[in-house]
Amino acid sequence: MIATSVSHYPKVGNGPGRQRLRQAIAQLDKGAIDRAALDRVADEVTAEAIQEQERAGLDLVTDGQIRWQDPVTYIAGKLDGFELHGLLRWFETNTYYRQPVAKGPITWKEPILVRDFLFAREHASSPVKAVLTGPYTIGTLSETRHHQSRRDFVLELAGALNQELKALADEGPAWIQVDEPAIARNPSVRYPRDFELFGEAMHRLTQGVNQQSRLSLYVYHGDVADYPQVAELPFALIGLDLVQGAANWDLVGGWPDSKAIGLGAVDARNVRLEDPEEVAQRIAGVTAREIHLSPSCGLEFLPRETAFQKLELVARAAHGVEART
Amino acid sequence: MNEATEGLRTTSVGSLPKPDYLLHARAQRARNEISQEELDELSRRATQEWIRFQEEIGVDIVVDGEMYRGDMVAYFAENLEGMGISGLVRSYGNRYYKKPIANGDIRRPGPITVDWWRFAQSLTDKPVKGMLTGPYTIADWSFDDHYGSRRDLVMALAEVVRQEAQDLEQAGAQYLQIDEPAVSTRLDELDLVIESMAVVTSGLRAHTITHMCYGRFEEVYPRLLDIPVDQIDLEMANSGLELLEKFSAHPFTKAIGFGVVDVHTHKIESVDEVKKNIRRALEYLRPEQVFIDPDCGLKTRTVDEAKAKLRTIQQARDEVRSELVRA
């Protein structure tokens, strides 16, 4: 069993030196330092986030998305055709994202995450996964003033991000992960969930991507129990939120043997620390051939110190199960 | 009551911007450079300035502006037993806050806002609204390291908010607002909001209000009216049209706080724009049912912007009122 994180990791912590990035951004805003100086701090903090994940005992890490302001604009802001507008709430959380508005056709112009991935790989001793937010979620959380329909918009986004996936795959990461929280059942999502469009977008997104990297799909902030076809999508692994989307346990029971599964079984939204023994017991019955254990979603909803403890817990539960089997 | 002249009362949602000297003093207090007494003195001065301003422009139901509060949830968490403050969590960009955490049985050691309310009321003959954060919002915006179920945490908080509401009423508050901005993104939990609000407002004689930020309330209308308060306060300046249209089929049976200016923009609306929003309310609602206010708390605006927006509301209200009298 592989212990892994989902996406982001807290950028600041309590204690000396742990708020460097926050201070550097404030200094940049005041004109006291330049962009290059901020980038150096972001790099240092990224390296720390990677080291912390490894120290917690993870087998597969992310770069912590330390440079990301939010899960939408880091990607959308680097595609052609978007403008960034006002702040909106990220699902039903207490965090926000800047809403992209499409003013023209959406096109991919240059690699968005390749440099970040290479930096992370250089600073990690364990395998690194590249993580990007998917076209369905970006499409659902954005607005378009250009496309004829939501379908056109999402599929065009899928085509643009297909090029990003190809650029990433050329660097050969162990895993490339696509995050699509907007397809999960969540009380805040404005649109009806469109499984047909989602399936089509996922096919377009992954078409012709170099198979040396394995592709995974993570859905969180809710369940997809009413969408068992998620297991048939063209990904090697599907990651499910088993805390906020507890109804996903129904899917886990009938999971096809051929497909790896990601179990988001540790609550990434609350500080209460689960008993690793209990977590291990809960997942012990899962028969899928390949399992990734993780928190239920990214960890920026928690203070950094608690985020680290959650990852330790994930690693202990994953490796404890392994030791028994 | 003469509907044309007595209706359309004006008020504020709650928070108002803190003047620079107070922001500065709060930062000093955080670094322990000044005493709590020194800070309180400046909070009182700012409260007095805001009350005087609201009286001057003719606001009907005034607020203290929450000069002594920081975050609307953390303020209560800091004053309750069984709640603490966790480490830093990011909300957006470079903004971080210390998220409250329930870490034991929640109790209210004593009144929290009552002395501040008494002070504000002593400065004016206009009614001062008592302002509380609702149990659902305190729970939703906090971590839970103790109760283990959302319902148990919300209901424990409902009990302490009820105690505070009763103390405010006893002190003389005629208007009590219990804010529940967290509801708007979790309409699937409306039942829990109704259940917990029933605990808070049961037995109160004061006019009770709840404020909620923008959400797809048309989807839960008319169930929305089951929240046991006398008045629901909603953002209506830039939205709410779909909800308003529902009022034709199912009349809005409570009083409504009708937000008529956007609190998220620096731009000051024109009197005509605001009049248009008020007239929109009157297509569906009776004047005495309608309380006119900004969409939300004004604390993120500058003092000058907030004053300009409140003046605009007042002028628009006065003009619509005299048009009603003439009609």
XYZ file of C-alpha atoms in Angstrom:
652
model
C 0.000 0.000 0.000
C 1.281 3.413 -0.994
C 0.974 6.313 1.464
C 0.512 9.599 -0.389
C -0.890 13.115 -0.079
C -3.575 14.491 -2.384
C -2.550 17.955 -3.517
C -1.670 21.001 -1.419
C 0.251 21.353 1.826
C 0.166 24.384 4.203
C 2.517 27.165 3.158
C 3.181 28.594 6.624
C 3.432 27.171 10.106
C 3.895 28.368 13.647
C 7.362 28.995 14.954
C 10.540 30.720 13.826
C 11.205 30.809 10.090
C 7.940 29.054 9.265
C 6.215 32.185 7.945
C 8.923 33.124 5.462
C 6.682 32.840 2.431
C 3.940 34.975 3.923
C 6.483 37.640 4.854
C 8.111 37.517 1.437
C 4.779 38.026 -0.346
C 4.030 40.989 1.928
C 7.470 42.430 1.124
C 6.911 41.966 -2.602
C 3.586 43.815 -2.304
C 5.408 46.695 -0.605
C 8.082 46.695 -3.287
C 10.770 45.780 -0.761
C 11.883 42.672 -2.670
C 11.620 41.614 -6.306
C 9.857 38.697 -7.940
C 13.046 36.626 -8.165
C 13.583 36.926 -4.414
C 10.035 35.750 -3.760
C 10.494 32.829 -6.157
C 13.591 31.754 -4.228
C 11.616 31.682 -0.976
C 8.795 29.754 -2.684
C 11.370 27.228 -3.887
C 12.800 26.827 -0.380
C 9.357 26.340 1.124
C 8.481 23.849 -1.635
C 11.574 21.831 -0.776
C 10.516 21.910 2.893
C 6.994 20.746 2.048
C 8.456 17.818 0.118
C 10.824 16.952 2.962
C 7.994 17.116 5.481
C 5.898 14.685 3.449
C 8.860 12.320 3.263
C 9.661 12.699 6.937
C 6.020 11.834 7.725
C 6.627 8.547 5.931
C 4.888 9.027 2.563
C 5.940 6.881 -0.403
C 4.657 9.279 -3.055
C 4.676 13.060 -2.610
C 3.459 16.241 -4.326
C 5.191 19.627 -4.471
C 2.600 20.900 -1.986
C 1.342 23.493 -4.507
C 3.214 26.077 -2.468
C 3.222 28.532 -5.384
C -0.503 28.207 -6.026
C -2.869 30.931 -4.823
C -5.818 28.613 -5.340
C -6.572 25.406 -7.253
C -8.152 27.167 -10.235
C -6.154 30.214 -11.228
C -2.683 28.682 -11.161
C -3.801 26.652 -14.178
C -6.448 28.871 -15.794
C -4.318 31.998 -15.419
C -1.645 30.470 -17.628
C -3.984 29.422 -20.422
C -4.814 31.885 -23.196
C -8.354 33.253 -23.221
C -9.032 33.789 -19.516
C -9.221 36.916 -17.395
C -9.230 36.586 -13.604
C -12.126 38.280 -11.801
C -13.507 38.435 -8.239
C -13.152 36.064 -5.322
C -15.586 33.198 -4.936
C -15.838 30.537 -2.273
C -14.093 27.229 -3.012
C -16.950 24.744 -2.581
C -18.391 25.023 0.933
C -14.991 25.674 2.540
C -13.695 28.869 4.109
C -11.188 29.354 1.293
C -11.553 31.329 -1.909
C -10.470 31.363 -5.532
C -10.384 34.093 -8.126
C -12.958 33.339 -10.797
C -11.606 32.961 -14.344
C -13.798 34.420 -17.081
C -13.278 33.180 -20.661
C -13.216 36.104 -23.082
C -12.079 34.115 -26.109
C -11.049 30.630 -27.207
C -9.083 28.735 -24.550
C -5.696 27.597 -25.762
C -2.582 26.142 -24.196
C 0.501 28.210 -24.991
C 3.297 26.786 -22.851
C 3.960 24.244 -20.107
C 2.357 25.296 -16.832
C 3.622 22.726 -14.336
C 6.702 21.201 -15.974
C 9.229 23.469 -14.274
C 7.536 22.890 -10.892
C 7.595 19.135 -11.420
C 11.286 19.097 -12.347
C 12.107 21.208 -9.295
C 10.149 18.849 -7.046
C 11.773 15.747 -8.483
C 15.196 17.256 -7.969
C 14.413 17.925 -4.298
C 12.663 14.668 -3.455
C 14.127 11.306 -2.631
C 10.775 9.536 -3.146
C 8.695 9.510 -6.346
C 6.782 12.731 -7.062
C 3.361 13.015 -8.649
C 2.396 15.960 -10.800
C -1.077 17.258 -9.892
C -3.329 19.506 -11.922
C -6.917 20.661 -11.597
C -9.052 19.183 -14.349
C -11.101 20.816 -17.117
C -14.507 19.921 -15.703
C -13.756 21.613 -12.369
C -12.123 24.660 -13.944
C -15.072 24.894 -16.338
C -17.640 24.578 -13.565
C -16.001 27.192 -11.338
C -15.341 29.662 -14.153
C -17.624 31.692 -16.343
C -17.527 31.974 -20.105
C -18.552 34.958 -22.183
C -17.309 33.327 -25.342
C -18.519 29.745 -25.718
C -21.917 28.691 -27.025
C -22.465 26.113 -24.311
C -20.970 24.750 -21.140
C -20.148 21.598 -23.121
C -18.091 23.512 -25.695
C -16.287 25.324 -22.905
C -15.385 22.218 -20.875
C -14.306 20.219 -23.929
C -12.132 23.049 -25.182
C -10.515 23.212 -21.737
C -9.978 19.445 -21.871
C -8.215 19.817 -25.218
C -5.970 22.589 -23.872
C -5.057 20.614 -20.756
C -4.433 17.508 -22.867
C -1.372 19.354 -24.150
C -0.284 20.051 -20.581
C -0.613 16.358 -19.731
C 1.516 15.474 -22.751
C 4.169 18.008 -21.769
C 4.255 16.574 -18.247
C 4.292 12.972 -19.470
C 7.384 13.751 -21.555
C 9.256 14.286 -18.282
C 8.168 10.852 -17.083
C 6.675 11.402 -13.620
C 5.611 8.199 -11.863
C 2.075 9.558 -11.672
C 0.138 12.437 -13.185
C -2.948 13.213 -11.145
C -6.030 15.098 -12.314
C -8.218 16.642 -9.584
C -11.933 16.928 -10.336
C -13.773 17.864 -7.127
C -16.641 19.439 -9.093
C -17.946 16.020 -10.171
C -18.422 14.960 -6.527
C -21.747 15.550 -4.808
C -21.336 18.797 -2.875
C -24.094 21.162 -1.711
C -22.348 24.214 -3.164
C -21.938 23.151 -6.801
C -24.085 25.407 -8.971
C -24.517 23.186 -11.994
C -26.205 19.809 -12.150
C -23.411 17.225 -12.314
C -23.120 16.161 -15.944
C -21.628 12.648 -16.024
C -21.833 12.369 -19.802
C -19.910 15.578 -20.345
C -17.466 14.571 -17.622
C -16.721 11.231 -19.292
C -16.227 12.903 -22.636
C -13.920 15.528 -21.132
C -11.816 12.876 -19.371
C -11.358 10.986 -22.651
C -10.345 14.110 -24.495
C -8.006 15.103 -21.646
C -6.113 11.815 -21.620
C -6.113 11.021 -25.358
C -2.700 10.123 -26.741
C -0.824 10.852 -23.496
C 2.440 8.897 -23.236
C 1.656 5.805 -21.134
C 4.978 5.776 -19.293
C 3.442 7.923 -16.612
C 0.408 6.492 -14.931
C -2.656 8.713 -14.794
C -4.908 9.084 -11.767
C -8.159 10.925 -11.124
C -9.030 12.302 -7.674
C -12.534 13.425 -6.744
C -13.132 14.950 -3.309
C -15.296 17.338 -1.250
C -18.108 14.829 -1.671
C -19.045 11.419 -3.030
C -19.621 9.907 -6.458
C -21.667 6.952 -5.183
C -24.286 7.717 -7.837
C -21.638 7.529 -10.553
C -20.093 4.021 -10.464
C -18.956 4.509 -14.085
C -16.157 6.626 -12.614
C -14.213 3.335 -12.305
C -14.306 2.879 -16.085
C -12.706 6.211 -16.964
C -9.298 6.091 -18.693
C -7.160 6.371 -15.551
C -5.017 3.758 -13.824
C -6.239 4.875 -10.411
C -9.310 6.659 -9.058
C -8.983 8.460 -5.713
C -12.099 8.807 -3.555
C -12.924 11.009 -0.567
C -14.175 8.646 2.125
C -14.705 11.304 4.799
C -16.882 14.034 3.287
C -17.971 11.452 0.716
C -18.586 8.584 3.133
C -21.182 7.219 0.682
C -18.196 6.263 -1.507
C -17.708 3.176 0.679
C -20.496 1.618 -1.428
C -18.287 1.971 -4.502
C -15.244 0.595 -2.725
C -17.108 -2.642 -1.999
C -17.684 -3.415 -5.678
C -14.427 -1.968 -7.006
C -13.096 -3.702 -10.151
C -9.875 -5.656 -9.560
C -8.138 -4.195 -12.565
C -8.315 -0.622 -11.304
C -6.131 0.840 -8.572
C -7.965 2.828 -5.907
C -7.078 5.863 -3.818
C -8.644 5.832 -0.359
C -8.990 9.298 1.146
C -9.690 7.872 4.564
C -8.133 10.460 6.899
C -10.050 13.719 7.417
C -8.110 16.589 5.819
C -10.670 19.180 6.912
C -10.681 18.687 10.676
C -7.874 18.710 13.243
C -9.144 15.703 15.173
C -6.523 12.980 14.817
C -7.858 9.558 13.943
C -6.447 6.435 15.532
C -4.168 4.887 12.858
C -5.183 1.431 14.076
C -8.848 2.284 13.374
C -8.035 3.652 9.945
C -6.048 0.512 9.177
C -8.955 -1.666 10.261
C -11.459 0.290 8.175
C -9.424 -0.176 5.007
C -8.194 -3.692 5.739
C -11.150 -5.228 3.921
C -10.535 -3.378 0.651
C -9.569 -5.966 -1.928
C -8.388 -3.766 -4.808
C -5.058 -4.988 -6.110
C -3.334 -1.649 -5.700
C -4.185 0.901 -3.032
C -3.019 4.454 -2.350
C -3.940 5.718 1.114
C -4.199 9.485 1.633
C -5.983 12.274 3.474
C -9.464 12.989 2.097
C -8.243 16.019 0.091
C -5.433 18.604 0.114
C -4.117 19.675 3.508
C -4.196 23.479 3.352
C -7.416 23.474 5.362
C -5.331 22.539 8.410
C -2.551 24.243 10.357
C 0.804 22.948 9.114
C 1.646 21.098 12.319
C -1.648 19.171 12.179
C -1.221 18.522 8.450
C 2.089 16.834 9.219
C 0.485 14.682 11.931
C -2.261 13.650 9.499
C 0.383 12.479 7.029
C 2.221 10.539 9.734
C -1.067 8.885 10.507
C -1.648 8.012 6.835
C 1.817 6.485 6.603
C 1.414 4.525 9.828
C -1.992 3.166 8.767
C -0.788 2.258 5.263
C 2.368 0.553 6.402
C 0.650 -1.083 9.370
C -1.820 -2.759 7.033
C 1.065 -3.877 4.864
C 2.902 -5.391 7.817
C -0.110 -7.503 8.707
C -0.731 -8.890 5.225
C -48.785 52.363 11.647
C -48.707 54.633 8.633
C -47.110 52.317 6.112
C -45.821 55.013 3.851
C -44.030 56.985 6.520
C -43.132 54.288 9.037
C -42.120 51.490 6.706
C -38.764 51.021 5.011
C -36.768 51.391 8.204
C -33.019 51.646 7.723
C -30.305 49.744 9.550
C -26.895 48.106 9.041
C -26.022 44.449 8.861
C -23.528 44.673 11.710
C -19.863 45.365 11.239
C -18.507 48.763 10.189
C -14.918 49.640 9.279
C -12.523 50.384 12.105
C -10.860 53.798 11.903
C -7.079 53.819 11.326
C -6.243 54.733 14.925
C -8.150 51.665 16.125
C -6.544 49.303 13.600
C -3.181 50.623 14.694
C -4.046 50.146 18.360
C -5.264 46.589 17.750
C -1.942 45.746 16.098
C -0.119 47.297 19.063
C -2.235 45.292 21.481
C -1.406 42.078 19.587
C 2.285 42.872 20.149
C 1.531 43.707 23.793
C 2.648 47.310 23.352
C -0.527 48.740 24.880
C -2.881 47.462 27.568
C -6.364 46.035 27.042
C -7.737 49.109 28.876
C -6.050 51.442 26.420
C -7.451 49.469 23.505
C -10.948 49.396 25.026
C -10.843 53.171 25.427
C -10.192 53.563 21.689
C -12.859 50.967 20.831
C -15.341 53.024 22.843
C -14.281 56.193 21.046
C -14.815 54.526 17.634
C -18.187 53.117 18.744
C -19.252 56.583 19.790
C -18.211 58.053 16.434
C -20.204 55.468 14.497
C -23.313 55.861 16.670
C -23.139 59.627 16.241
C -22.783 59.238 12.469
C -25.783 56.927 12.214
C -27.875 59.326 14.325
C -26.823 62.276 12.197
C -27.910 60.709 8.934
C -31.124 59.349 10.467
C -30.633 55.563 10.560
C -33.609 54.002 12.350
C -31.998 50.981 14.023
C -28.331 51.511 14.762
C -25.442 49.131 15.335
C -22.282 49.517 17.401
C -20.220 48.514 14.369
C -18.379 45.786 16.319
C -15.349 47.991 16.948
C -14.180 45.667 19.730
C -14.446 42.453 17.703
C -12.016 40.889 15.275
C -13.322 37.866 13.451
C -17.042 37.190 13.973
C -16.464 33.563 14.952
C -13.118 33.815 16.748
C -14.520 36.595 18.965
C -17.104 34.229 20.432
C -14.720 31.262 20.500
C -12.282 33.297 22.592
C -15.002 34.006 25.114
C -16.376 30.481 25.496
C -15.125 27.601 27.580
C -14.449 24.491 25.528
C -13.286 26.505 22.551
C -9.801 27.580 21.610
C -7.898 28.892 18.635
C -5.784 26.638 16.428
C -2.784 27.411 14.240
C -2.784 29.554 11.087
C -4.963 28.550 8.130
C -4.968 30.349 4.779
C -8.212 31.746 3.391
C -6.978 33.375 0.194
C -3.825 34.860 -1.267
C -1.641 35.970 1.605
C -4.476 36.124 4.115
C -4.379 33.749 7.073
C -6.526 33.385 10.161
C -6.405 31.337 13.319
C -9.325 28.985 13.024
C -11.314 28.316 16.205
C -11.501 24.800 17.558
C -13.992 23.062 19.831
C -11.865 21.081 22.253
C -14.122 20.455 25.238
C -17.690 20.796 26.518
C -18.799 24.264 25.468
C -19.955 26.624 28.217
C -20.451 30.357 28.521
C -18.622 31.536 31.642
C -20.530 34.844 31.560
C -22.096 37.469 29.297
C -19.907 38.241 26.279
C -21.362 41.230 24.436
C -23.780 42.660 26.995
C -21.532 45.367 28.469
C -20.614 46.615 24.994
C -24.279 46.663 23.995
C -25.162 48.644 27.148
C -22.410 51.123 26.402
C -23.622 51.639 22.813
C -27.255 51.987 23.912
C -26.264 54.569 26.517
C -25.086 56.829 23.698
C -28.367 57.039 21.791
C -32.162 56.997 22.039
C -32.390 54.944 18.848
C -32.610 51.181 19.367
C -29.201 49.466 19.157
C -29.248 45.988 17.675
C -27.741 43.136 19.673
C -25.372 41.249 17.376
C -24.519 37.571 17.735
C -22.975 34.932 15.521
C -25.253 31.933 15.159
C -24.457 28.425 16.372
C -24.436 26.879 12.907
C -21.874 29.379 11.623
C -19.624 29.140 14.688
C -19.647 25.345 14.267
C -19.151 25.336 10.511
C -16.215 27.742 10.692
C -14.458 25.904 13.521
C -12.610 22.633 13.850
C -14.166 19.984 16.052
C -11.786 18.021 18.237
C -14.386 17.114 20.827
C -17.990 16.503 19.780
C -17.482 14.220 16.788
C -20.792 15.119 15.122
C -21.807 18.354 13.442
C -25.229 18.244 15.050
C -23.883 17.800 18.587
C -21.481 20.709 18.154
C -24.155 23.004 16.666
C -26.656 22.207 19.398
C -24.104 22.756 22.174
C -23.366 26.174 20.669
C -27.093 26.930 20.332
C -27.419 26.709 24.102
C -24.685 29.281 24.801
C -25.919 31.646 22.083
C -29.410 31.370 23.625
C -27.997 32.421 27.009
C -26.299 35.433 25.434
C -29.453 36.419 23.513
C -31.540 36.271 26.703
C -29.041 38.427 28.580
C -29.120 41.002 25.786
C -32.907 41.052 25.881
C -32.852 41.423 29.648
C -30.487 44.368 29.251
C -33.108 45.970 26.991
C -32.261 45.036 23.407
C -35.387 45.273 21.238
C -33.650 43.920 18.139
C -31.475 40.805 18.203
C -29.617 39.643 15.142
C -28.157 36.141 15.002
C -25.917 35.925 11.937
C -25.743 32.685 9.976
C -23.653 33.464 6.878
C -22.427 29.856 6.700
C -25.892 28.635 5.728
C -25.676 29.891 2.178
C -23.223 27.236 0.992
C -24.776 24.417 2.997
C -28.474 24.619 2.180
C -28.564 20.827 2.577
C -28.255 21.471 6.322
C -31.122 23.965 6.550
C -32.935 21.599 8.939
C -30.072 21.852 11.404
C -30.120 25.639 11.101
C -33.845 25.680 11.854
C -33.457 23.309 14.791
C -30.601 25.250 16.379
C -32.188 28.657 15.764
C -35.306 27.424 17.565
C -33.186 26.887 20.662
C -31.687 30.380 20.388
C -34.912 32.335 19.832
C -37.412 30.379 21.927
C -38.958 32.597 24.581
C -37.490 35.841 23.244
C -39.858 38.807 22.843
C -37.347 40.975 20.989
C -37.548 41.312 17.198
C -35.206 38.532 16.011
C -33.266 38.669 12.769
C -30.896 36.368 10.993
C -28.487 37.516 8.301
C -27.300 35.181 5.562
C -24.978 35.860 2.667
C -25.882 35.153 -0.918
C -26.995 31.602 -1.668
C -29.474 29.821 -3.889
C -32.291 30.410 -1.428
C -34.915 30.096 -4.175
C -34.205 26.353 -4.037
C -35.245 26.110 -0.395
C -38.120 28.571 -0.554
C -40.622 28.649 1.179
C -38.914 26.215 3.627
C -36.566 29.146 4.347
C -39.440 30.809 6.196
C -39.347 28.043 8.808
C -36.210 29.527 10.369
C -37.720 30.701 13.653
C -36.893 34.423 13.503
C -39.039 37.490 12.822
C -36.830 38.760 10.018
C -34.432 37.346 7.442
C -31.749 39.645 6.118
C -30.510 38.904 2.597
C -28.086 40.284 0.020
C -30.359 41.620 -2.680
C -28.298 44.347 -4.385
C -26.702 42.208 -7.049
C -28.746 39.063 -6.881
C -31.863 37.587 -5.420
C -34.092 38.201 -8.441
C -35.000 34.509 -8.692
C -35.864 34.476 -5.012
C -38.027 37.601 -5.329
C -40.028 36.024 -8.123
C -40.900 33.158 -5.803
C -42.623 35.650 -3.493
C -45.534 35.905 -5.957
C -46.512 32.279 -5.487
C -45.571 32.079 -1.793
C -45.718 35.441 -0.021
C -42.748 36.245 2.189
C -44.393 36.086 5.593
C -41.637 37.608 7.716
C -39.952 40.969 7.799
C -37.032 41.165 5.399
C -33.683 42.886 5.638
C -33.243 43.951 2.056
C -29.625 44.586 1.072
C -29.465 47.418 -1.461
C -25.761 48.218 -1.813
C -22.852 45.944 -2.675
C -20.294 45.713 0.122
C -17.561 44.173 -2.019
C -16.893 47.149 -4.262
C -15.240 50.510 -3.666
C -17.750 52.115 -5.991
C -20.472 54.136 -4.315
C -23.874 53.382 -5.815
C -25.969 56.278 -7.064
C -29.129 57.225 -5.176
C -31.113 56.237 -8.272
C -29.623 52.737 -8.361
C -30.501 52.235 -4.716
C -34.010 53.629 -5.228
C -34.481 51.137 -8.006
C -33.514 48.306 -5.654
C -35.951 49.563 -3.004
C -38.772 49.809 -5.547
C -37.975 46.263 -6.624
C -38.616 45.150 -3.044
C -41.914 47.019 -2.979
C -43.186 45.084 -5.994
C -43.372 42.034 -3.745
C -43.377 43.320 -0.161
C -45.196 45.851 2.005
C -43.134 48.839 3.184
C -43.481 48.023 6.878
C -42.143 44.543 6.152
C -38.967 45.897 4.609
C -35.788 46.976 6.420
C -33.262 48.616 4.111
C -29.555 47.970 4.649
C -26.276 47.158 2.875
C -25.842 43.602 1.532
C -23.511 42.565 4.333
C -21.205 43.933 7.019
C -19.236 46.953 5.771
C -16.027 46.260 7.679
C -13.969 45.557 4.554
C -14.689 49.019 3.123
C -12.877 52.186 4.166
C -14.567 54.451 6.705
C -15.317 56.996 3.958
C -16.751 54.391 1.581
C -18.950 52.928 4.314
C -20.237 56.371 5.273
C -20.967 57.243 1.642
C -22.864 53.985 1.122
C -24.928 54.493 4.275
C -25.723 58.098 3.295
C -26.835 56.939 -0.148
C -29.139 54.336 1.368
C -30.656 56.919 3.684
C -31.256 59.454 0.925
C -32.733 56.837 -1.415
C -35.023 55.619 1.349
C -36.184 59.161 2.162
C -36.946 59.871 -1.491
C -38.859 56.622 -2.002
C -40.786 57.291 1.195
C -41.899 60.739 0.092
C -42.890 59.336 -3.285
C -45.057 56.794 -1.468
C -46.719 59.551 0.564
C -47.476 61.530 -2.568
C -48.805 58.500 -4.449
